[in-house]
Amino acid sequence: MTSTSWYNEERVAQKGSVLLRQWNAERDVQRKRAAAAEAQRTYAGAQFNRLTSDWTALNTSADSEILTSLRLLRARSRELVRDNGHAKNAIRIIKNNVVGTGVGFQAQIADARGKLLTSLNDSIEEEYAEWCKAEICHTGGKLHMSDLLAFVIGRVAEDGEVLVRKVRQPFGGGKAPLALEVLEADRLLDNWQTAMAPNGNAIRMGVEVDQWGRAVAYWLYPSHPGDFQFRTFQASNYIRVPADEIIHLYMVERWPQTRGVPWMHTVLRRLNDMKGYGEAEIVAARASANIVGFIKAQENPMPDAVVANRQVMDAEPGTFRYLAPGEDFVGFNPSRPNAALEPFMRFMLREIAAGIGTSYESLSRDYSQSNYSSSRLSLLDDRDLWRIIQGWLIRNLCSPIKQEWLSAAVLAGQVNIPDFYSKQRKYQRERWKPRGWGWIDPTKEVAAYKMAVRCGFMSASDVIAQTNGGADIEDVYRSRRSELDMASDMELVFDTDPAKVDEKDKAVAGTDDPPPDPTADTGQEGEEPATDQD
């Protein structure tokens, strides 16, 4: 007889078997221990339990997520900008801080010794400024280059992307064969998931790409899809524009990513919730203001009049009324406006400001909740972000457009550079001057910048670029030289001339007075000319 002779398989498998219950209980304990051990080895954000059972996420590509949401995101973003004051202000803040009055350009062509060729640089800058006029640079003749830049950055923020098409022909009497056409993102074919171009390339939401994800061409609707819709994909029904004619502007957050999404996509629901809640509070306050009180009566009351089948009562300021027998008055004192409305709205706006990337103070125009230090810190954080976006705009739009314009201008004879095509890198050197910002605390900041320049931590060019609204050191020095020369010609001395007056308003030692005019009348012969005794 073996040690397992007591084991009866049929008996163990029977319902209610003691051995089976013990075995199942041990298995449950082992499973729980294994699950607990596995949970300890995972990230808290990846655990699945009763608190995270409704948190679902899919590992899909960027284009897969954009494809299903892009049209609705874009439409909702536009609707909020049209109807919501905070959304409108967010776009205005972005346009004003990134572009402002425009992005200046300065040619930086130098000789072999590194000295700037001033005459040639000035000629290029002058011709480029002429091309930037609305009737020349814009195919529609309405947008100056500064206006076009502001429009483009606004579209990128509101719609997520924008197309700028390079039309290689002159407009408005211009000489260089180049103008710009701005196209909304709606013109891109985005309703086909697996469209295939005749040459075999994939068309991903209107962008024809090669095997590396590089854009080869853009497929456009002949007109805005809101005006006309197509039922089937036929290549002959669409416009195919080569990629070298299109500048597709959008922020890449994942790669590969073929299209851009609105910058407010993370806060669209919050903005809509604020809009709905604010409207509900206003309706409740209006309804509450319309009701003064109620009259209770055991029988039908006797109204002063009946209007539209409603019993009404006359009321005037400063009057006393007697109620009829059996009537009682109950006052109505609603809790409207809601005292918690303002702090709740501030809470919502802080989250919205964080999602957009601007400060709460700038978005809400509410400076009552901050002091000088916190406001200054938020403004400095904002400016760091604006500088990043300015650099992105210059790299992706301003510089490519200017370089193509200069090539076209040389080809058309507008700019005379005989060896341009053999030395393009030399002649395409440039400096861009985006808008800067004024001082927050001039007394302290001017002293700090002055000390940084004296110690060699910064240059005067850096200070001017950051604080002088897009001007550069060359512009400032030329203006300053002209100002000092004019004052000298008129024999004027101001305390702003450091060569003649120090910081304490005292004349600098060794400074001579302006030489006298030999033709001037100095008085009678033999007498000393009169001098100022002060």
Coordinates of C-alpha atoms in Angstrom, one line a residue:
M1 CA 0.0 0.0 0.0
T2 CA 1.5 3.4 -1.1
S3 CA 1.4 6.6 0.8
T4 CA -1.1 8.1 -1.6
S5 CA -3.6 5.2 -1.4
W6 CA -6.0 7.4 0.5
Y7 CA -6.3 9.8 -2.5
N8 CA -9.6 9.3 -4.4
E9 CA -9.8 11.5 -7.5
E10 CA -13.5 11.2 -7.9
R11 CA -14.1 12.1 -4.3
V12 CA -11.8 15.1 -4.5
A13 CA -13.5 16.4 -7.6
Q14 CA -16.9 16.2 -6.0
K15 CA -18.7 19.5 -5.2
G16 CA -18.1 20.5 -1.6
S17 CA -14.9 18.5 -1.2
V18 CA -12.7 19.6 1.7
L19 CA -9.5 18.9 -0.2
L20 CA -10.8 21.0 -3.2
R21 CA -11.6 23.9 -1.0
Q22 CA -8.2 23.8 0.6
W23 CA -6.5 23.6 -2.7
N24 CA -8.5 26.6 -4.2
A25 CA -7.8 28.6 -1.0
E26 CA -4.1 28.0 -1.3
R27 CA -4.2 28.9 -5.0
D28 CA -6.0 32.2 -4.3
V29 CA -3.4 33.1 -1.7
Q30 CA -0.6 32.4 -4.1
R31 CA -2.3 34.5 -6.8
K32 CA -2.7 37.4 -4.5
R33 CA 0.9 37.2 -3.4
A34 CA 2.1 37.1 -7.0
A35 CA -0.2 40.1 -7.9
A36 CA 1.1 42.1 -4.9
A37 CA 4.7 41.3 -5.8
E38 CA 4.1 42.3 -9.4
A39 CA 2.3 45.5 -8.4
Q40 CA 5.3 46.5 -6.3
R41 CA 7.6 46.2 -9.3
T42 CA 5.4 48.5 -11.5
Y43 CA 5.1 52.2 -11.7
A44 CA 2.2 53.7 -9.7
G45 CA 0.9 55.3 -12.9
A46 CA 0.7 51.9 -14.6
Q47 CA -1.1 50.0 -11.8
F48 CA -4.6 48.7 -12.6
N49 CA -6.9 48.5 -9.5
R50 CA -10.3 49.7 -8.4
L51 CA -9.1 53.3 -8.4
T52 CA -7.7 53.2 -12.0
S53 CA -10.2 50.8 -13.6
D54 CA -11.7 53.6 -15.6
W55 CA -8.3 55.0 -16.8
T56 CA -7.9 53.6 -20.2
A57 CA -5.1 54.5 -22.6
L58 CA -4.0 53.1 -26.0
N59 CA -0.5 52.8 -27.4
T60 CA -1.3 54.4 -30.8
S61 CA 0.8 56.5 -33.1
A62 CA 0.6 60.3 -33.2
D63 CA -1.1 60.3 -36.6
S64 CA -3.7 57.7 -35.4
E65 CA -4.7 59.9 -32.5
I66 CA -4.7 63.1 -34.6
L67 CA -6.8 61.5 -37.4
T68 CA -9.8 60.8 -35.3
S69 CA -9.8 64.2 -33.5
L70 CA -8.3 66.8 -35.7
R71 CA -11.4 68.3 -37.4
L72 CA -13.4 68.5 -34.2
L73 CA -10.5 69.9 -32.1
R74 CA -10.0 72.6 -34.7
A75 CA -13.7 73.4 -35.0
R76 CA -14.1 73.6 -31.2
S77 CA -10.9 75.7 -30.8
R78 CA -12.2 78.2 -33.4
E79 CA -15.6 78.3 -31.7
L80 CA -14.1 79.2 -28.4
V81 CA -11.9 81.9 -29.8
R82 CA -15.0 83.4 -31.5
D83 CA -17.2 83.3 -28.4
N84 CA -15.0 83.0 -25.3
G85 CA -13.1 86.1 -24.1
H86 CA -10.3 84.2 -22.4
A87 CA -9.6 82.0 -25.5
K88 CA -9.6 85.2 -27.6
N89 CA -7.2 86.8 -25.2
A90 CA -4.9 83.8 -25.3
I91 CA -4.5 84.1 -29.1
R92 CA -4.0 87.8 -28.8
I93 CA -1.3 87.3 -26.1
I94 CA 0.6 84.8 -28.3
K95 CA 0.4 87.1 -31.4
N96 CA 1.5 90.2 -29.5
N97 CA 4.4 88.6 -27.7
V98 CA 5.8 86.4 -30.5
V99 CA 5.5 88.9 -33.4
G100 CA 4.3 92.2 -32.0
T101 CA 5.0 95.0 -34.6
G102 CA 7.1 92.6 -36.7
V103 CA 10.4 90.7 -36.9
G104 CA 13.3 92.8 -38.2
F105 CA 15.9 91.6 -40.6
Q106 CA 19.6 92.7 -40.9
A107 CA 22.0 91.4 -43.5
Q108 CA 25.4 90.3 -42.1
I109 CA 27.6 90.0 -45.2
A110 CA 31.2 90.5 -44.3
D111 CA 34.5 90.5 -46.1
A112 CA 37.4 88.1 -45.6
R113 CA 38.6 90.1 -42.5
G114 CA 35.1 89.9 -40.9
K115 CA 34.2 93.6 -41.5
L116 CA 30.6 94.1 -42.5
L117 CA 30.0 95.3 -46.0
T118 CA 27.7 98.1 -45.0
S119 CA 26.8 99.3 -48.5
L120 CA 25.7 95.9 -49.7
N121 CA 23.9 95.0 -46.5
D122 CA 22.0 98.3 -46.6
S123 CA 21.0 97.7 -50.2
I124 CA 19.7 94.2 -49.4
E125 CA 17.8 95.4 -46.4
E126 CA 16.2 98.2 -48.3
E127 CA 15.0 95.9 -51.1
Y128 CA 13.7 93.4 -48.7
A129 CA 11.7 96.1 -46.9
E130 CA 10.2 97.1 -50.2
W131 CA 9.3 93.4 -51.0
C132 CA 7.6 93.1 -47.5
K133 CA 4.8 95.5 -48.6
A134 CA 1.4 93.9 -48.7
E135 CA 0.8 94.4 -52.4
I136 CA 4.1 92.7 -53.3
C137 CA 4.7 89.9 -50.7
H138 CA 1.1 88.7 -50.4
T139 CA -0.8 87.2 -53.3
G140 CA -4.0 88.8 -52.0
G141 CA -2.4 92.1 -51.5
K142 CA -3.8 92.6 -48.0
L143 CA -1.1 91.3 -45.6
H144 CA 2.2 93.1 -45.0
M145 CA 4.9 90.7 -43.9
S146 CA 4.5 91.7 -40.3
D147 CA 0.7 91.2 -40.5
L148 CA 1.3 87.9 -42.3
L149 CA 3.6 86.7 -39.5
A150 CA 1.0 87.6 -36.8
F151 CA -1.7 85.9 -38.8
V152 CA 0.4 82.8 -39.2
I153 CA 1.3 82.4 -35.6
G154 CA -2.4 83.0 -34.7
R155 CA -3.5 80.2 -37.0
V156 CA -0.9 77.8 -35.6
A157 CA -2.0 78.5 -32.1
E158 CA -5.8 78.3 -32.9
D159 CA -5.8 75.6 -35.6
G160 CA -2.6 73.8 -34.8
E161 CA -1.1 74.4 -38.2
V162 CA -1.1 76.6 -41.3
L163 CA 0.2 76.4 -44.9
V164 CA 2.3 79.1 -46.6
R165 CA 2.6 78.5 -50.3
K166 CA 5.4 80.1 -52.2
V167 CA 4.1 81.4 -55.5
R168 CA 7.1 82.1 -57.8
Q169 CA 5.9 85.0 -59.8
P170 CA 5.9 88.8 -59.1
F171 CA 2.8 90.6 -57.7
G172 CA 2.0 94.2 -57.2
G173 CA 4.7 95.6 -59.4
G174 CA 7.5 93.8 -57.5
K175 CA 10.6 92.7 -59.3
A176 CA 11.5 89.4 -57.5
P177 CA 9.4 86.5 -58.7
L178 CA 8.1 85.5 -55.3
A179 CA 4.9 86.0 -53.3
L180 CA 3.2 84.2 -50.4
E181 CA -0.3 82.6 -50.2
V182 CA -1.6 81.6 -46.8
L183 CA -3.9 78.6 -46.7
E184 CA -5.9 77.3 -43.8
A185 CA -5.3 73.8 -42.7
D186 CA -8.8 72.8 -43.8
R187 CA -7.6 72.8 -47.4
L188 CA -5.5 69.7 -46.7
L189 CA -7.1 66.4 -47.6
D190 CA -7.5 64.9 -44.1
N191 CA -10.5 62.5 -44.4
W192 CA -8.7 59.6 -46.0
Q193 CA -6.8 57.2 -43.8
T194 CA -5.1 55.0 -46.4
A195 CA -5.1 57.1 -49.6
M196 CA -2.4 56.2 -52.0
A197 CA -0.8 58.6 -54.5
P198 CA -0.4 57.5 -58.2
N199 CA 3.3 57.2 -57.7
G200 CA 2.9 54.8 -54.8
N201 CA 3.6 57.1 -51.9
A202 CA 1.3 57.1 -48.9
I203 CA -0.9 60.2 -48.3
R204 CA -1.3 60.7 -44.6
M205 CA -4.1 63.2 -43.9
G206 CA -3.3 65.1 -47.1
V207 CA 0.5 65.0 -46.8
E208 CA 2.3 62.7 -49.3
V209 CA 5.4 61.3 -47.6
D210 CA 8.2 58.9 -48.5
Q211 CA 9.5 56.0 -46.5
W212 CA 11.3 58.3 -44.1
G213 CA 8.2 60.4 -43.3
R214 CA 9.6 63.4 -45.3
A215 CA 7.0 65.4 -47.1
V216 CA 7.0 65.0 -50.9
A217 CA 3.8 66.9 -51.8
Y218 CA 0.6 68.2 -50.3
W219 CA -2.8 67.3 -51.6
L220 CA -5.3 70.1 -51.3
Y221 CA -9.0 70.6 -51.9
P222 CA -9.7 72.9 -54.8
S223 CA -11.8 75.0 -52.4
H224 CA -12.6 75.0 -48.7
P225 CA -14.2 71.7 -47.8
G226 CA -16.9 73.6 -45.9
D227 CA -18.1 74.8 -49.3
F228 CA -17.8 71.5 -51.1
Q229 CA -17.4 67.8 -50.2
F230 CA -16.2 64.8 -52.1
R231 CA -17.6 61.3 -51.8
T232 CA -14.8 59.2 -53.3
F233 CA -11.0 59.7 -53.6
Q234 CA -9.9 60.4 -57.1
A235 CA -6.5 61.9 -57.6
S236 CA -7.8 64.1 -60.5
N237 CA -10.2 65.9 -58.1
Y238 CA -7.5 67.3 -55.9
I239 CA -4.5 69.7 -56.3
R240 CA -1.1 68.2 -55.8
V241 CA 1.5 70.8 -54.7
P242 CA 5.2 69.8 -54.5
A243 CA 6.7 70.1 -51.0
D244 CA 9.3 72.7 -52.1
E245 CA 6.4 75.1 -52.7
I246 CA 4.8 74.7 -49.3
I247 CA 5.9 75.6 -45.8
H248 CA 3.8 73.5 -43.4
L249 CA 4.0 75.1 -40.0
Y250 CA 3.1 73.1 -36.9
M251 CA 4.7 72.1 -33.6
V252 CA 6.1 68.5 -33.6
E253 CA 5.3 66.9 -30.3
R254 CA 5.8 63.3 -31.4
W255 CA 7.6 61.8 -34.4
P256 CA 6.5 60.8 -36.9
Q257 CA 3.7 63.4 -36.8
T258 CA 2.2 64.6 -40.0
R259 CA -0.3 67.2 -38.8
G260 CA -0.5 69.7 -35.9
V261 CA -3.1 70.1 -33.2
P262 CA -4.5 73.3 -31.6
W263 CA -2.4 74.6 -28.7
M264 CA -5.5 74.8 -26.5
H265 CA -6.4 71.1 -27.0
T266 CA -5.7 70.2 -23.4
V267 CA -8.0 72.9 -22.0
L268 CA -10.9 73.0 -24.5
R269 CA -13.2 71.2 -22.1
R270 CA -12.3 73.5 -19.2
L271 CA -12.9 76.6 -21.3
N272 CA -16.3 75.2 -22.4
D273 CA -17.1 74.3 -18.8
M274 CA -16.3 77.8 -17.7
K275 CA -18.5 79.3 -20.4
G276 CA -21.4 77.1 -19.5
Y277 CA -21.0 77.6 -15.8
G278 CA -20.7 81.4 -16.1
E279 CA -23.9 81.5 -18.3
A280 CA -25.8 79.4 -15.8
E281 CA -24.8 81.7 -12.9
I282 CA -25.9 84.7 -14.9
V283 CA -29.2 83.1 -15.7
A284 CA -29.7 82.2 -12.1
A285 CA -28.8 85.7 -10.9
R286 CA -31.2 87.3 -13.5
A287 CA -34.0 84.9 -12.4
S288 CA -33.4 85.7 -8.8
A289 CA -33.4 89.4 -9.4
N290 CA -36.8 89.2 -11.1
I291 CA -38.6 87.7 -8.0
V292 CA -39.2 89.9 -5.0
G293 CA -41.3 87.6 -3.0
F294 CA -44.5 85.5 -2.8
I295 CA -48.0 86.1 -1.5
K296 CA -49.7 83.2 0.2
A297 CA -53.5 83.3 0.3
Q298 CA -56.1 80.8 1.5
E299 CA -58.4 81.8 -1.4
N300 CA -57.8 83.2 -4.8
P301 CA -56.1 86.6 -4.3
M302 CA -57.4 89.8 -5.9
P303 CA -54.7 91.1 -8.3
D304 CA -54.3 94.7 -9.4
A305 CA -54.5 93.6 -13.0
V306 CA -54.2 90.6 -15.3
V307 CA -51.6 90.7 -18.1
A308 CA -51.1 87.8 -20.5
N309 CA -53.2 85.6 -18.2
R310 CA -50.9 86.5 -15.3
Q311 CA -51.9 88.2 -12.1
V312 CA -49.8 91.3 -11.5
M313 CA -49.5 93.7 -8.7
D314 CA -48.5 97.4 -8.9
A315 CA -45.3 98.4 -6.9
E316 CA -43.7 101.7 -6.4
P317 CA -40.7 102.9 -4.4
G318 CA -41.5 104.2 -0.9
T319 CA -45.1 102.8 -0.6
F320 CA -46.9 100.7 2.0
R321 CA -49.5 98.2 1.1
Y322 CA -52.1 96.4 3.1
L323 CA -52.7 92.7 2.3
A324 CA -56.2 91.4 1.9
P325 CA -57.6 89.2 4.7
G326 CA -56.0 85.7 4.6
E327 CA -53.0 86.8 2.6
D328 CA -49.4 86.6 3.8
F329 CA -46.2 87.8 2.3
V330 CA -43.0 85.7 2.1
G331 CA -39.8 87.4 1.0
F332 CA -37.4 85.9 -1.5
N333 CA -33.7 86.3 -0.7
P334 CA -31.7 84.1 -3.2
S335 CA -27.9 83.5 -2.7
R336 CA -27.1 85.1 -6.1
P337 CA -24.6 86.2 -7.2
N338 CA -22.7 83.1 -5.9
A339 CA -20.0 84.2 -3.5
A340 CA -17.9 81.2 -4.5
L341 CA -18.0 82.1 -8.2
E342 CA -14.8 84.3 -8.3
P343 CA -12.4 81.9 -6.5
F344 CA -13.8 79.0 -8.5
M345 CA -13.2 80.8 -11.8
R346 CA -9.7 81.7 -10.7
F347 CA -9.0 78.1 -10.1
M348 CA -10.2 77.1 -13.5
L349 CA -8.3 79.9 -15.2
R350 CA -5.0 78.8 -13.5
E351 CA -5.3 75.4 -15.1
I352 CA -6.2 76.9 -18.5
A353 CA -3.2 79.3 -18.3
A354 CA -1.0 76.4 -17.5
G355 CA -2.3 74.4 -20.5
I356 CA -1.9 77.3 -22.9
G357 CA 1.6 78.2 -21.6
T358 CA 0.9 81.8 -20.4
S359 CA 0.7 83.2 -16.9
Y360 CA -2.6 83.5 -15.0
E361 CA -2.1 87.3 -14.7
S362 CA -1.7 87.8 -18.4
L363 CA -4.6 85.5 -19.4
S364 CA -7.1 86.9 -16.8
R365 CA -5.9 90.5 -16.7
D366 CA -6.3 90.0 -12.9
Y367 CA -3.3 91.3 -10.9
S368 CA -5.1 91.5 -7.6
Q369 CA -3.9 88.1 -6.5
S370 CA -0.1 88.7 -6.9
N371 CA 2.6 91.0 -5.7
Y372 CA 5.5 92.5 -7.6
S373 CA 7.8 89.5 -7.1
S374 CA 5.4 86.9 -8.2
S375 CA 4.2 89.0 -11.2
R376 CA 7.8 89.6 -12.3
L377 CA 8.6 85.9 -12.0
S378 CA 5.6 85.0 -14.1
L379 CA 6.4 87.6 -16.8
L380 CA 10.0 86.3 -17.0
D381 CA 8.7 82.7 -17.4
D382 CA 6.4 83.9 -20.2
R383 CA 9.2 85.7 -22.0
D384 CA 11.3 82.6 -22.0
L385 CA 8.5 80.8 -23.8
W386 CA 7.9 83.6 -26.2
R387 CA 11.6 83.6 -27.1
I388 CA 11.5 79.9 -27.9
I389 CA 8.5 80.4 -30.2
Q390 CA 10.2 83.4 -31.8
G391 CA 13.2 81.2 -32.6
W392 CA 10.9 78.5 -34.0
L393 CA 9.1 81.0 -36.2
I394 CA 12.3 82.5 -37.5
R395 CA 13.9 79.1 -38.3
N396 CA 10.9 77.7 -40.0
L397 CA 9.4 80.7 -41.9
C398 CA 11.3 84.0 -41.8
S399 CA 14.7 82.6 -42.7
P400 CA 13.6 80.3 -45.5
I401 CA 11.4 83.0 -47.1
K402 CA 14.1 85.6 -46.9
Q403 CA 16.7 83.3 -48.4
E404 CA 14.4 82.4 -51.3
W405 CA 13.6 86.0 -51.8
L406 CA 17.3 87.0 -52.0
S407 CA 17.9 84.3 -54.6
A408 CA 14.9 85.5 -56.7
A409 CA 16.0 89.1 -56.3
V410 CA 19.5 88.4 -57.6
L411 CA 18.0 86.4 -60.5
A412 CA 15.7 89.3 -61.4
G413 CA 18.6 91.9 -61.1
Q414 CA 17.0 93.6 -58.1
V415 CA 20.1 93.0 -56.1
N416 CA 23.5 93.1 -57.8
I417 CA 25.8 90.3 -56.5
P418 CA 27.8 88.7 -59.4
D419 CA 29.2 85.7 -57.5
F420 CA 26.0 85.0 -55.4
Y421 CA 25.4 81.5 -56.6
S422 CA 28.9 80.4 -56.0
K423 CA 29.0 81.8 -52.5
Q424 CA 25.5 81.6 -51.3
R425 CA 26.5 80.8 -47.7
K426 CA 28.4 84.0 -47.5
Y427 CA 25.6 86.2 -48.9
Q428 CA 22.8 84.5 -47.0
R429 CA 24.2 85.5 -43.6
E430 CA 21.6 87.3 -41.6
R431 CA 20.4 88.4 -38.2
W432 CA 16.8 88.5 -37.1
K433 CA 15.4 91.0 -34.6
P434 CA 12.2 89.7 -33.0
R435 CA 10.4 92.0 -30.6
G436 CA 11.8 92.5 -27.1
W437 CA 10.3 93.7 -23.9
G438 CA 10.6 96.7 -21.7
W439 CA 12.0 96.9 -18.2
I440 CA 9.8 95.6 -15.4
D441 CA 11.8 97.6 -12.7
P442 CA 14.0 100.0 -14.7
T443 CA 16.1 101.3 -11.8
K444 CA 17.2 97.9 -10.7
E445 CA 17.4 96.2 -14.1
V446 CA 19.4 98.9 -15.9
A447 CA 21.9 98.8 -13.1
A448 CA 22.1 95.0 -13.3
Y449 CA 22.5 94.9 -17.0
K450 CA 25.1 97.6 -16.8
M451 CA 27.1 95.6 -14.3
A452 CA 26.7 92.4 -16.4
V453 CA 28.2 94.2 -19.5
R454 CA 31.1 95.7 -17.5
C455 CA 31.9 92.3 -16.0
G456 CA 31.8 90.7 -19.4
F457 CA 28.8 88.4 -18.6
M458 CA 26.7 90.0 -21.4
S459 CA 27.3 92.2 -24.4
A460 CA 25.5 95.5 -25.2
S461 CA 24.0 93.7 -28.2
D462 CA 22.4 91.1 -25.9
V463 CA 20.9 93.8 -23.7
I464 CA 19.5 95.8 -26.6
A465 CA 18.1 92.7 -28.3
Q466 CA 16.2 91.7 -25.1
T467 CA 14.9 95.0 -24.1
N468 CA 14.6 97.4 -27.0
G469 CA 11.6 96.0 -29.0
G470 CA 13.5 94.3 -31.8
A471 CA 16.2 96.9 -32.4
D472 CA 19.8 95.9 -32.5
I473 CA 23.1 97.6 -31.5
E474 CA 23.8 98.9 -35.0
D475 CA 20.4 100.7 -35.1
V476 CA 20.8 102.1 -31.6
Y477 CA 24.4 103.3 -32.2
R478 CA 23.6 105.0 -35.4
S479 CA 20.6 106.7 -33.9
R480 CA 22.7 107.7 -30.9
R481 CA 25.5 109.1 -33.1
S482 CA 23.1 111.1 -35.1
E483 CA 21.5 112.5 -31.9
L484 CA 24.9 113.5 -30.4
D485 CA 26.1 115.1 -33.6
M486 CA 22.9 117.1 -33.9
A487 CA 23.3 118.3 -30.3
S488 CA 26.9 119.3 -31.0
D489 CA 26.0 121.2 -34.1
M490 CA 23.5 123.2 -32.1
E491 CA 26.0 123.6 -29.2
L492 CA 23.7 121.8 -26.8
V493 CA 24.9 119.8 -23.8
F494 CA 22.6 117.4 -22.0
D495 CA 23.2 115.2 -19.0
T496 CA 22.5 112.2 -21.3
D497 CA 25.8 112.7 -23.0
P498 CA 28.3 110.5 -21.0
A499 CA 31.3 112.1 -22.8
K500 CA 30.5 115.5 -21.2
V501 CA 28.4 114.9 -18.1
D502 CA 28.8 112.1 -15.6
E503 CA 26.1 110.2 -13.7
K504 CA 26.0 112.9 -11.0
D505 CA 25.3 115.7 -13.5
K506 CA 28.8 117.1 -13.3
A507 CA 31.0 118.1 -16.2
V508 CA 33.6 115.5 -17.1
A509 CA 37.1 116.7 -16.4
G510 CA 39.1 117.8 -19.5
T511 CA 36.0 118.5 -21.5
D512 CA 36.3 121.7 -23.5
D513 CA 33.5 124.0 -24.3
P514 CA 32.4 124.1 -27.9
P515 CA 34.7 126.4 -30.0
P516 CA 33.4 129.8 -30.5
D517 CA 32.1 130.9 -33.9
P518 CA 34.7 133.2 -35.4
T519 CA 32.0 135.1 -37.3
A520 CA 30.0 135.9 -34.2
D521 CA 30.0 139.4 -32.7
T522 CA 32.0 139.2 -29.4
G523 CA 31.5 142.8 -28.3
Q524 CA 33.7 145.9 -28.6
E525 CA 37.3 145.7 -29.8
G526 CA 39.8 145.0 -27.0
E527 CA 37.1 143.7 -24.6
E528 CA 36.9 140.1 -23.5
P529 CA 33.8 138.3 -24.6
A530 CA 31.1 137.9 -22.1
T531 CA 31.0 134.5 -20.4
D532 CA 28.5 132.6 -18.3
Q533 CA 29.3 133.1 -14.6
D534 CA 27.1 130.2 -13.4

